PDB file of C-alpha atoms in Angstrom:
ATOM      1  CA  MET Z   1      37.593 139.091 143.598  1.00 65.00           C
ATOM      2  CA  ILE Z   2      39.243 142.011 141.802  1.00 71.00           C
ATOM      3  CA  ILE Z   3      41.481 141.427 138.786  1.00 73.00           C
ATOM      4  CA  THR Z   4      44.387 143.877 138.839  1.00 74.00           C
ATOM      5  CA  ILE Z   5      47.349 144.260 136.507  1.00 70.00           C
ATOM      6  CA  SER Z   6      49.713 142.099 138.550  1.00 71.00           C
ATOM      7  CA  SER Z   7      47.500 139.874 140.705  1.00 70.00           C
ATOM      8  CA  SER Z   8      44.039 139.101 142.030  1.00 69.00           C
ATOM      9  CA  ARG Z   9      42.683 139.978 145.441  1.00 64.00           C
ATOM     10  CA  TYR Z  10      39.532 139.066 147.284  1.00 62.00           C
ATOM     11  CA  THR Z  11      36.987 141.474 148.693  1.00 60.00           C
ATOM     12  CA  ASN Z  12      33.968 140.995 150.892  1.00 57.00           C
ATOM     13  CA  LYS Z  13      30.539 141.231 149.312  1.00 56.00           C
ATOM     14  CA  PRO Z  14      27.762 141.423 151.893  1.00 55.00           C
ATOM     15  CA  PHE Z  15      24.483 139.708 151.204  1.00 51.00           C
ATOM     16  CA  CYS Z  16      21.316 141.653 150.625  1.00 57.00           C
ATOM     17  CA  PRO Z  17      19.255 141.716 153.844  1.00 56.00           C
ATOM     18  CA  SER Z  18      16.053 141.004 151.924  1.00 57.00           C
ATOM     19  CA  SER Z  19      14.863 137.572 150.870  1.00 58.00           C
ATOM     20  CA  CYS Z  20      16.815 137.577 147.575  1.00 60.00           C
ATOM     21  CA  THR Z  21      20.166 136.993 149.409  1.00 60.00           C
ATOM     22  CA  LYS Z  22      22.043 138.420 146.420  1.00 61.00           C
ATOM     23  CA  LYS Z  23      25.595 139.629 146.916  1.00 60.00           C
ATOM     24  CA  CYS Z  24      26.212 143.338 146.551  1.00 60.00           C
ATOM     25  CA  ALA Z  25      29.263 145.562 146.861  1.00 59.00           C
ATOM     26  CA  SER Z  26      29.648 149.062 148.161  1.00 57.00           C
ATOM     27  CA  TRP Z  27      30.922 150.394 144.826  1.00 59.00           C
ATOM     28  CA  SER Z  28      28.264 148.892 142.580  1.00 64.00           C
ATOM     29  CA  ALA Z  29      26.802 151.170 139.921  1.00 66.00           C
ATOM     30  CA  SER Z  30      23.459 151.543 141.690  1.00 69.00           C
ATOM     31  CA  ILE Z  31      25.216 152.887 144.794  1.00 70.00           C
ATOM     32  CA  ARG Z  32      27.908 154.957 143.082  1.00 69.00           C
ATOM     33  CA  SER Z  33      25.359 156.754 140.917  1.00 73.00           C
ATOM     34  CA  GLN Z  34      23.944 158.363 144.060  1.00 78.00           C
ATOM     35  CA  LEU Z  35      27.255 160.125 144.755  1.00 75.00           C
ATOM     36  CA  ASP Z  36      28.812 163.130 143.098  1.00 76.00           C
ATOM     37  CA  LEU Z  37      31.476 162.723 140.418  1.00 71.00           C
ATOM     38  CA  ASP Z  38      34.346 163.408 142.820  1.00 74.00           C
ATOM     39  CA  HIS Z  39      33.453 160.460 145.042  1.00 75.00           C
ATOM     40  CA  GLN Z  40      32.546 158.186 142.123  1.00 72.00           C
ATOM     41  CA  LEU Z  41      36.091 158.451 140.785  1.00 71.00           C
ATOM     42  CA  LEU Z  42      37.503 157.177 144.085  1.00 73.00           C
ATOM     43  CA  PHE Z  43      36.210 153.645 143.494  1.00 74.00           C
ATOM     44  CA  PRO Z  44      38.967 151.646 141.794  1.00 69.00           C
ATOM     45  CA  ALA Z  45      37.137 148.798 140.060  1.00 73.00           C
ATOM     46  CA  VAL Z  46      34.355 147.974 137.635  1.00 73.00           C
ATOM     47  CA  LEU Z  47      32.015 145.352 139.031  1.00 70.00           C
ATOM     48  CA  THR Z  48      30.331 142.395 137.435  1.00 68.00           C
ATOM     49  CA  TYR Z  49      28.248 139.863 139.352  1.00 62.00           C
ATOM     50  CA  ARG Z  50      31.097 137.515 140.285  1.00 66.00           C
ATOM     51  CA  LEU Z  51      34.337 139.287 139.411  1.00 73.00           C
ATOM     52  CA  SER Z  52      35.651 142.823 139.292  1.00 73.00           C
ATOM     53  CA  CYS Z  53      38.341 144.446 137.199  1.00 76.00           C
ATOM     54  CA  ASP Z  54      40.659 147.251 138.165  1.00 75.00           C
ATOM     55  CA  ARG Z  55      40.304 150.407 136.103  1.00 76.00           C
ATOM     56  CA  LYS Z  56      44.073 150.502 135.573  1.00 74.00           C
ATOM     57  CA  ALA Z  57      43.881 147.156 133.781  1.00 77.00           C
ATOM     58  CA  LEU Z  58      40.997 148.289 131.587  1.00 75.00           C
ATOM     59  CA  ALA Z  59      42.899 151.466 130.752  1.00 73.00           C
ATOM     60  CA  GLN Z  60      45.253 149.312 128.666  1.00 74.00           C
ATOM     61  CA  MET Z  61      42.473 149.009 126.057  1.00 73.00           C
ATOM     62  CA  LYS Z  62      41.935 152.741 125.615  1.00 72.00           C
ATOM     63  CA  GLY Z  63      44.867 153.264 123.273  1.00 65.00           C
ATOM     64  CA  ARG Z  64      44.229 153.893 119.574  1.00 55.00           C
ATOM     65  CA  THR Z  65      46.943 151.565 118.307  1.00 58.00           C
ATOM     66  CA  LEU Z  66      46.917 148.373 116.273  1.00 58.00           C
ATOM     67  CA  GLY Z  67      46.762 145.136 118.234  1.00 62.00           C
ATOM     68  CA  ASN Z  68      45.274 146.840 121.268  1.00 66.00           C
ATOM     69  CA  SER Z  69      42.523 144.311 121.883  1.00 77.00           C
ATOM     70  CA  ALA Z  70      41.036 142.206 124.652  1.00 79.00           C
ATOM     71  CA  SER Z  71      43.163 139.228 123.573  1.00 82.00           C
ATOM     72  CA  ARG Z  72      46.352 141.245 123.959  1.00 81.00           C
ATOM     73  CA  LEU Z  73      45.228 142.444 127.392  1.00 81.00           C
ATOM     74  CA  HIS Z  74      44.426 138.855 128.391  1.00 82.00           C
ATOM     75  CA  SER Z  75      47.908 137.688 127.384  1.00 85.00           C
ATOM     76  CA  PHE Z  76      49.472 140.605 129.252  1.00 83.00           C
ATOM     77  CA  LEU Z  77      47.507 139.842 132.428  1.00 84.00           C
ATOM     78  CA  VAL Z  78      48.387 136.132 132.269  1.00 85.00           C
ATOM     79  CA  GLU Z  79      52.073 136.996 132.011  1.00 87.00           C
ATOM     80  CA  GLN Z  80      51.966 139.501 134.870  1.00 85.00           C
ATOM     81  CA  HIS Z  81      49.870 137.266 137.143  1.00 85.00           C
ATOM     82  CA  THR Z  82      52.180 134.308 136.530  1.00 88.00           C
ATOM     83  CA  ALA Z  83      55.264 136.353 137.398  1.00 87.00           C
ATOM     84  CA  GLU Z  84      53.625 137.694 140.560  1.00 87.00           C
ATOM     85  CA  TRP Z  85      52.463 134.209 141.610  1.00 86.00           C
ATOM     86  CA  MET Z  86      55.973 132.808 141.160  1.00 90.00           C
ATOM     87  CA  ARG Z  87      57.457 135.658 143.193  1.00 88.00           C
ATOM     88  CA  ARG Z  88      55.040 135.073 146.055  1.00 87.00           C
ATOM     89  CA  SER Z  89      55.556 131.298 145.933  1.00 88.00           C
ATOM     90  CA  ILE Z  90      59.327 131.717 146.181  1.00 89.00           C
ATOM     91  CA  HIS Z  91      58.884 134.118 149.088  1.00 89.00           C
ATOM     92  CA  TYR Z  92      56.560 131.642 150.834  1.00 88.00           C
ATOM     93  CA  LEU Z  93      58.921 128.669 150.418  1.00 87.00           C
ATOM     94  CA  ASN Z  94      61.909 130.726 151.544  1.00 88.00           C
ATOM     95  CA  THR Z  95      59.998 131.787 154.662  1.00 88.00           C
ATOM     96  CA  CYS Z  96      59.169 128.150 155.444  1.00 86.00           C
ATOM     97  CA  ARG Z  97      62.862 127.247 155.318  1.00 84.00           C
ATOM     98  CA  LYS Z  98      63.587 129.641 158.200  1.00 84.00           C
ATOM     99  CA  PHE Z  99      61.585 127.422 160.565  1.00 82.00           C
ATOM    100  CA  GLU Z 100      63.763 124.374 159.917  1.00 81.00           C
ATOM    101  CA  VAL Z 101      65.885 123.282 162.902  1.00 80.00           C
ATOM    102  CA  ALA Z 102      68.938 121.041 162.626  1.00 79.00           C
ATOM    103  CA  GLY Z 103      68.286 117.556 163.994  1.00 79.00           C
ATOM    104  CA  VAL Z 104      64.527 118.056 164.173  1.00 80.00           C
ATOM    105  CA  GLN Z 105      62.303 116.415 161.624  1.00 81.00           C
ATOM    106  CA  MET Z 106      59.590 118.838 160.595  1.00 80.00           C
ATOM    107  CA  PRO Z 107      56.562 118.020 158.483  1.00 82.00           C
ATOM    108  CA  PRO Z 108      56.826 119.278 154.921  1.00 82.00           C
ATOM    109  CA  PRO Z 109      55.277 122.689 154.380  1.00 82.00           C
ATOM    110  CA  GLN Z 110      52.002 123.061 152.612  1.00 86.00           C
ATOM    111  CA  PRO Z 111      52.368 123.700 148.889  1.00 86.00           C
ATOM    112  CA  PRO Z 112      51.662 127.250 147.768  1.00 86.00           C
ATOM    113  CA  PRO Z 113      48.110 127.926 146.610  1.00 85.00           C
ATOM    114  CA  GLN Z 114      47.284 127.603 142.961  1.00 85.00           C
ATOM    115  CA  MET Z 115      47.287 130.694 140.804  1.00 84.00           C
ATOM    116  CA  VAL Z 116      43.868 132.180 140.179  1.00 82.00           C
ATOM    117  CA  THR Z 117      42.889 131.781 136.542  1.00 84.00           C
ATOM    118  CA  VAL Z 118      42.680 135.022 134.591  1.00 83.00           C
ATOM    119  CA  PRO Z 119      39.205 135.566 133.083  1.00 82.00           C
ATOM    120  CA  SER Z 120      38.731 135.179 129.364  1.00 83.00           C
ATOM    121  CA  SER Z 121      39.152 137.935 126.803  1.00 82.00           C
ATOM    122  CA  GLY Z 122      35.383 138.026 126.287  1.00 83.00           C
ATOM    123  CA  TRP Z 123      34.848 138.891 129.944  1.00 79.00           C
ATOM    124  CA  LEU Z 124      37.477 141.630 129.701  1.00 81.00           C
ATOM    125  CA  LEU Z 125      35.769 143.085 126.652  1.00 82.00           C
ATOM    126  CA  SER Z 126      32.329 143.081 128.290  1.00 81.00           C
ATOM    127  CA  THR Z 127      33.787 144.708 131.409  1.00 81.00           C
ATOM    128  CA  TYR Z 128      35.422 147.374 129.262  1.00 80.00           C
ATOM    129  CA  VAL Z 129      32.019 148.096 127.715  1.00 79.00           C
ATOM    130  CA  LEU Z 130      30.539 148.526 131.193  1.00 78.00           C
ATOM    131  CA  GLU Z 131      33.365 150.899 132.070  1.00 76.00           C
ATOM    132  CA  SER Z 132      32.735 152.860 128.873  1.00 76.00           C
ATOM    133  CA  PHE Z 133      29.112 153.403 129.870  1.00 76.00           C
ATOM    134  CA  THR Z 134      30.340 155.236 132.963  1.00 73.00           C
ATOM    135  CA  ARG Z 135      32.069 157.706 130.602  1.00 72.00           C
ATOM    136  CA  ILE Z 136      29.160 158.071 128.196  1.00 74.00           C
ATOM    137  CA  GLU Z 137      28.675 161.783 128.862  1.00 73.00           C
ATOM    138  CA  GLU Z 138      32.360 162.465 128.288  1.00 71.00           C
ATOM    139  CA  LEU Z 139      32.293 160.489 125.041  1.00 69.00           C
ATOM    140  CA  LYS Z 140      29.247 162.415 123.854  1.00 69.00           C
ATOM    141  CA  ALA Z 141      31.020 165.681 124.577  1.00 66.00           C
ATOM    142  CA  LYS Z 142      34.076 164.575 122.588  1.00 62.00           C
ATOM    143  CA  VAL Z 143      31.970 163.477 119.628  1.00 61.00           C
ATOM    144  CA  THR Z 144      30.044 166.751 119.653  1.00 58.00           C
ATOM    145  CA  SER Z 145      33.238 168.774 119.738  1.00 53.00           C
ATOM    146  CA  ILE Z 146      34.635 166.784 116.791  1.00 45.00           C
ATOM    147  CA  PHE Z 147      31.466 167.297 114.772  1.00 44.00           C
ATOM    148  CA  GLY Z 148      31.465 170.982 115.657  1.00 43.00           C
ATOM    149  CA  SER Z 149      34.964 171.451 114.269  1.00 44.00           C
ATOM    150  CA  ILE Z 150      34.074 170.017 110.860  1.00 45.00           C
ATOM    151  CA  SER Z 151      32.958 173.442 109.648  1.00 42.00           C
ATOM    152  CA  VAL Z 152      36.576 174.652 109.850  1.00 49.00           C
ATOM    153  CA  ILE Z 153      38.385 172.475 107.312  1.00 58.00           C
ATOM    154  CA  GLU Z 154      42.017 173.162 106.541  1.00 60.00           C
ATOM    155  CA  HIS Z 155      42.510 170.521 103.821  1.00 65.00           C
ATOM    156  CA  LEU Z 156      40.087 168.764 101.492  1.00 67.00           C
ATOM    157  CA  SER Z 157      40.421 166.475  98.477  1.00 66.00           C
ATOM    158  CA  LEU Z 158      37.449 166.494  96.122  1.00 64.00           C
ATOM    159  CA  LEU Z 159      37.102 165.521  92.442  1.00 61.00           C
ATOM    160  CA  GLY Z 160      40.858 165.195  92.066  1.00 66.00           C
ATOM    161  CA  LEU Z 161      41.430 168.702  93.449  1.00 70.00           C
ATOM    162  CA  THR Z 162      43.109 169.556  96.744  1.00 75.00           C
ATOM    163  CA  PHE Z 163      42.127 172.461  98.956  1.00 72.00           C
ATOM    164  CA  CYS Z 164      44.637 173.987 101.376  1.00 75.00           C
ATOM    165  CA  ARG Z 165      43.456 176.953 103.362  1.00 70.00           C
ATOM    166  CA  ALA Z 166      46.974 178.185 104.119  1.00 72.00           C
ATOM    167  CA  THR Z 167      48.241 178.265 100.517  1.00 74.00           C
ATOM    168  CA  SER Z 168      45.051 179.138  98.647  1.00 73.00           C
ATOM    169  CA  GLY Z 169      44.182 182.171 100.740  1.00 75.00           C
ATOM    170  CA  MET Z 170      40.473 181.359 100.404  1.00 77.00           C
ATOM    171  CA  THR Z 171      37.854 179.910 102.656  1.00 75.00           C
ATOM    172  CA  LEU Z 172      36.247 176.587 101.871  1.00 72.00           C
ATOM    173  CA  ASP Z 173      33.049 178.230 100.588  1.00 74.00           C
ATOM    174  CA  GLN Z 174      35.002 180.440  98.186  1.00 77.00           C
ATOM    175  CA  TRP Z 175      37.073 177.502  96.946  1.00 76.00           C
ATOM    176  CA  LEU Z 176      33.958 175.399  96.342  1.00 75.00           C
ATOM    177  CA  LYS Z 177      32.325 178.170  94.300  1.00 76.00           C
ATOM    178  CA  VAL Z 178      35.381 178.490  92.051  1.00 76.00           C
ATOM    179  CA  ASN Z 179      36.534 174.879  91.569  1.00 77.00           C
ATOM    180  CA  VAL Z 180      33.535 172.626  92.224  1.00 76.00           C
ATOM    181  CA  PRO Z 181      30.157 172.412  90.467  1.00 78.00           C
ATOM    182  CA  LYS Z 182      27.275 173.986  92.325  1.00 79.00           C
ATOM    183  CA  THR Z 183      25.470 170.698  92.923  1.00 80.00           C
ATOM    184  CA  THR Z 184      28.553 168.996  94.363  1.00 77.00           C
ATOM    185  CA  GLY Z 185      29.325 171.978  96.585  1.00 76.00           C
ATOM    186  CA  TRP Z 186      25.740 172.127  97.779  1.00 79.00           C
ATOM    187  CA  ARG Z 187      25.756 168.419  98.683  1.00 77.00           C
ATOM    188  CA  LEU Z 188      29.014 168.822 100.578  1.00 75.00           C
ATOM    189  CA  GLN Z 189      27.645 171.775 102.532  1.00 75.00           C
ATOM    190  CA  ILE Z 190      24.524 169.779 103.433  1.00 76.00           C
ATOM    191  CA  LYS Z 191      26.672 166.920 104.730  1.00 73.00           C
ATOM    192  CA  MET Z 192      28.843 169.309 106.733  1.00 71.00           C
ATOM    193  CA  ALA Z 193      25.794 170.993 108.255  1.00 71.00           C
ATOM    194  CA  SER Z 194      24.270 167.650 109.259  1.00 70.00           C
ATOM    195  CA  ALA Z 195      27.607 166.484 110.672  1.00 63.00           C
ATOM    196  CA  ALA Z 196      27.949 169.675 112.696  1.00 62.00           C
ATOM    197  CA  ALA Z 197      24.486 169.021 114.117  1.00 64.00           C
ATOM    198  CA  GLY Z 198      25.416 165.409 114.887  1.00 59.00           C
ATOM    199  CA  VAL Z 199      22.919 163.949 112.395  1.00 61.00           C
ATOM    200  CA  PHE Z 200      23.988 161.377 109.814  1.00 58.00           C
ATOM    201  CA  PRO Z 201      20.915 160.198 107.880  1.00 57.00           C
ATOM    202  CA  THR Z 202      21.078 156.625 106.648  1.00 59.00           C
ATOM    203  CA  ARG Z 203      19.197 155.112 103.755  1.00 53.00           C
ATOM    204  CA  ARG Z 204      16.252 154.151 105.941  1.00 54.00           C
ATOM    205  CA  ASP Z 205      16.050 157.581 107.545  1.00 61.00           C
ATOM    206  CA  ARG Z 206      15.654 159.442 104.251  1.00 72.00           C
ATOM    207  CA  THR Z 207      12.199 160.821 103.631  1.00 78.00           C
ATOM    208  CA  CYS Z 208      10.277 161.484 100.456  1.00 81.00           C
ATOM    209  CA  THR Z 209       9.822 165.131  99.477  1.00 80.00           C
ATOM    210  CA  LEU Z 210       6.318 164.416  98.166  1.00 82.00           C
ATOM    211  CA  CYS Z 211       4.696 162.482 101.011  1.00 82.00           C
ATOM    212  CA  SER Z 212       7.208 163.033 103.876  1.00 79.00           C
ATOM    213  CA  GLN Z 213       7.461 159.289 104.539  1.00 81.00           C
ATOM    214  CA  ARG Z 214      10.468 156.997 104.623  1.00 79.00           C
ATOM    215  CA  THR Z 215      11.719 155.984 101.202  1.00 82.00           C
ATOM    216  CA  THR Z 216      11.295 152.241 101.659  1.00 82.00           C
ATOM    217  CA  ARG Z 217       9.400 149.568  99.765  1.00 82.00           C
ATOM    218  CA  ALA Z 218       6.995 149.161 102.679  1.00 81.00           C
ATOM    219  CA  THR Z 219       5.817 152.778 102.300  1.00 84.00           C
ATOM    220  CA  GLY Z 220       5.439 152.491  98.519  1.00 86.00           C
ATOM    221  CA  HIS Z 221       8.763 153.924  97.320  1.00 87.00           C
ATOM    222  CA  SER Z 222      11.303 152.529  94.910  1.00 87.00           C
ATOM    223  CA  MET Z 223      14.014 153.512  92.446  1.00 84.00           C
ATOM    224  CA  HIS Z 224      14.840 152.111  89.026  1.00 82.00           C
ATOM    225  CA  ARG Z 225      18.623 152.212  88.988  1.00 78.00           C
ATOM    226  CA  PRO Z 226      19.231 151.883  85.212  1.00 80.00           C
ATOM    227  CA  THR Z 227      17.128 154.982  84.498  1.00 82.00           C
ATOM    228  CA  ARG Z 228      17.620 156.669  87.919  1.00 79.00           C
ATOM    229  CA  GLN Z 229      13.870 157.233  88.241  1.00 85.00           C
ATOM    230  CA  SER Z 230      12.203 157.330  91.651  1.00 86.00           C
ATOM    231  CA  PHE Z 231       8.618 156.398  92.434  1.00 88.00           C
ATOM    232  CA  CYS Z 232       6.178 157.412  95.168  1.00 89.00           C
ATOM    233  CA  GLN Z 233       2.980 155.396  95.333  1.00 87.00           C
ATOM    234  CA  VAL Z 234       1.077 158.030  97.329  1.00 85.00           C
ATOM    235  CA  SER Z 235       1.687 160.844  94.839  1.00 85.00           C
ATOM    236  CA  ASP Z 236       1.385 158.732  91.681  1.00 86.00           C
ATOM    237  CA  PRO Z 237      -1.434 160.154  89.491  1.00 85.00           C
ATOM    238  CA  GLN Z 238      -2.229 156.713  88.007  1.00 86.00           C
ATOM    239  CA  ASN Z 239      -2.504 155.020  91.439  1.00 86.00           C
ATOM    240  CA  ARG Z 240       0.026 152.356  90.483  1.00 87.00           C
ATOM    241  CA  THR Z 241       1.803 150.090  92.898  1.00 87.00           C
ATOM    242  CA  VAL Z 242       5.554 149.683  93.047  1.00 87.00           C
ATOM    243  CA  GLU Z 243       5.376 146.324  91.250  1.00 86.00           C
ATOM    244  CA  GLN Z 244       3.248 147.762  88.429  1.00 87.00           C
ATOM    245  CA  TRP Z 245       5.584 150.729  87.987  1.00 87.00           C
ATOM    246  CA  LEU Z 246       8.666 148.519  87.858  1.00 86.00           C
ATOM    247  CA  THR Z 247       6.958 146.137  85.436  1.00 86.00           C
ATOM    248  CA  GLU Z 248       6.271 148.995  83.023  1.00 86.00           C
ATOM    249  CA  LEU Z 249       9.871 150.198  83.140  1.00 84.00           C
ATOM    250  CA  ARG Z 250      11.178 146.661  82.592  1.00 82.00           C
ATOM    251  CA  GLY Z 251       9.144 146.216  79.431  1.00 81.00           C
ATOM    252  CA  GLY Z 252       6.338 144.162  80.942  1.00 81.00           C
ATOM    253  CA  LYS Z 253       8.539 141.760  82.906  1.00 81.00           C
ATOM    254  CA  THR Z 254       7.609 141.059  86.492  1.00 80.00           C
ATOM    255  CA  GLU Z 255      10.068 140.464  89.301  1.00 79.00           C
ATOM    256  CA  LYS Z 256       9.593 136.690  89.055  1.00 81.00           C
ATOM    257  CA  GLU Z 257      10.375 136.744  85.347  1.00 83.00           C
ATOM    258  CA  MET Z 258      13.443 138.887  85.952  1.00 80.00           C
ATOM    259  CA  LEU Z 259      14.613 136.426  88.591  1.00 82.00           C
ATOM    260  CA  ARG Z 260      14.097 133.504  86.210  1.00 85.00           C
ATOM    261  CA  ASP Z 261      16.127 135.278  83.515  1.00 85.00           C
ATOM    262  CA  ARG Z 262      18.972 135.889  85.950  1.00 83.00           C
ATOM    263  CA  GLN Z 263      18.953 132.271  87.036  1.00 86.00           C
ATOM    264  CA  ARG Z 264      18.935 131.139  83.404  1.00 88.00           C
ATOM    265  CA  VAL Z 265      21.907 133.361  82.585  1.00 88.00           C
ATOM    266  CA  SER Z 266      23.827 132.125  85.628  1.00 87.00           C
ATOM    267  CA  ARG Z 267      23.203 128.502  84.602  1.00 88.00           C
ATOM    268  CA  LYS Z 268      24.532 129.186  81.113  1.00 88.00           C
ATOM    269  CA  LYS Z 269      27.670 130.772  82.541  1.00 87.00           C
ATOM    270  CA  LYS Z 270      28.252 127.791  84.809  1.00 87.00           C
ATOM    271  CA  LYS Z 271      27.830 125.385  81.890  1.00 88.00           C
ATOM    272  CA  LYS Z 272      30.323 127.351  79.790  1.00 87.00           C
ATOM    273  CA  LYS Z 273      32.869 127.332  82.606  1.00 85.00           C
ATOM    274  CA  ALA Z 274      32.389 123.608  83.119  1.00 85.00           C
ATOM    275  CA  ALA Z 275      32.845 122.949  79.389  1.00 86.00           C
ATOM    276  CA  ILE Z 276      36.035 125.023  79.298  1.00 86.00           C
ATOM    277  CA  LEU Z 277      37.438 123.176  82.310  1.00 84.00           C
ATOM    278  CA  ASN Z 278      36.604 119.812  80.741  1.00 85.00           C
ATOM    279  CA  LYS Z 279      38.412 120.761  77.537  1.00 83.00           C
ATOM    280  CA  LYS Z 280      41.481 121.868  79.456  1.00 79.00           C
ATOM    281  CA  SER Z 281      41.536 118.700  81.547  1.00 78.00           C
ATOM    282  CA  SER Z 282      41.150 116.462  78.480  1.00 70.00           C
TER     283      SER Z 282
END
């Protein structure tokens, strides 16, 4: 059955001739992928195992506006399907009245069939994800083109200053050299270069300049935030561990002792708040 914008319609799904007896359709992804792009676009629906959804209905979720969600699409489909079912029911009952003959008692007509229930918003969202995978190459091309255009920036706000290429008469590199410290400009250029290449390193993907490993606790790396000091266990001349290095910077306190101190301070704060509330209530 295919879910369209206004109604639902049934289609035939032949069984697999092998022993699995699983239903399959002629426009399933495994079959469509064998065709060229021109013929793939001729198939109107996105298939799941039991139901299918028309691409025109899923296109309602492609807009970049607020409230454009699967729940809104579900409400829209329920409204449209209900109106279409009522129209067809009225047409059916009106057609049955034409067969009535004066003086002849006819059996009452069969009631119109029940309206097919619209699938849930979760099913619509999962089907939209499947439809998005069919456009994955197009999405990659769009993302690459957006990242490639980052190097040409017309406006930029940085450190309370605003850059406008039209009014300043300078390029971004010239403006950064004049108005921004060298370190800040260098960091911005590194981010722009990585964005243009489509690479956005996260915290876990950062590597140490000394040992070329990930800067995580598992590889023996850490940072003491109050002093902004970093530590690499591999390149440490004293062969200290991360715990030993942090203990020295904390004045001989281990992590367990630091945790106990924090818990003790939090208990004192809670007691003070409770005492203040008791005084106010009394």
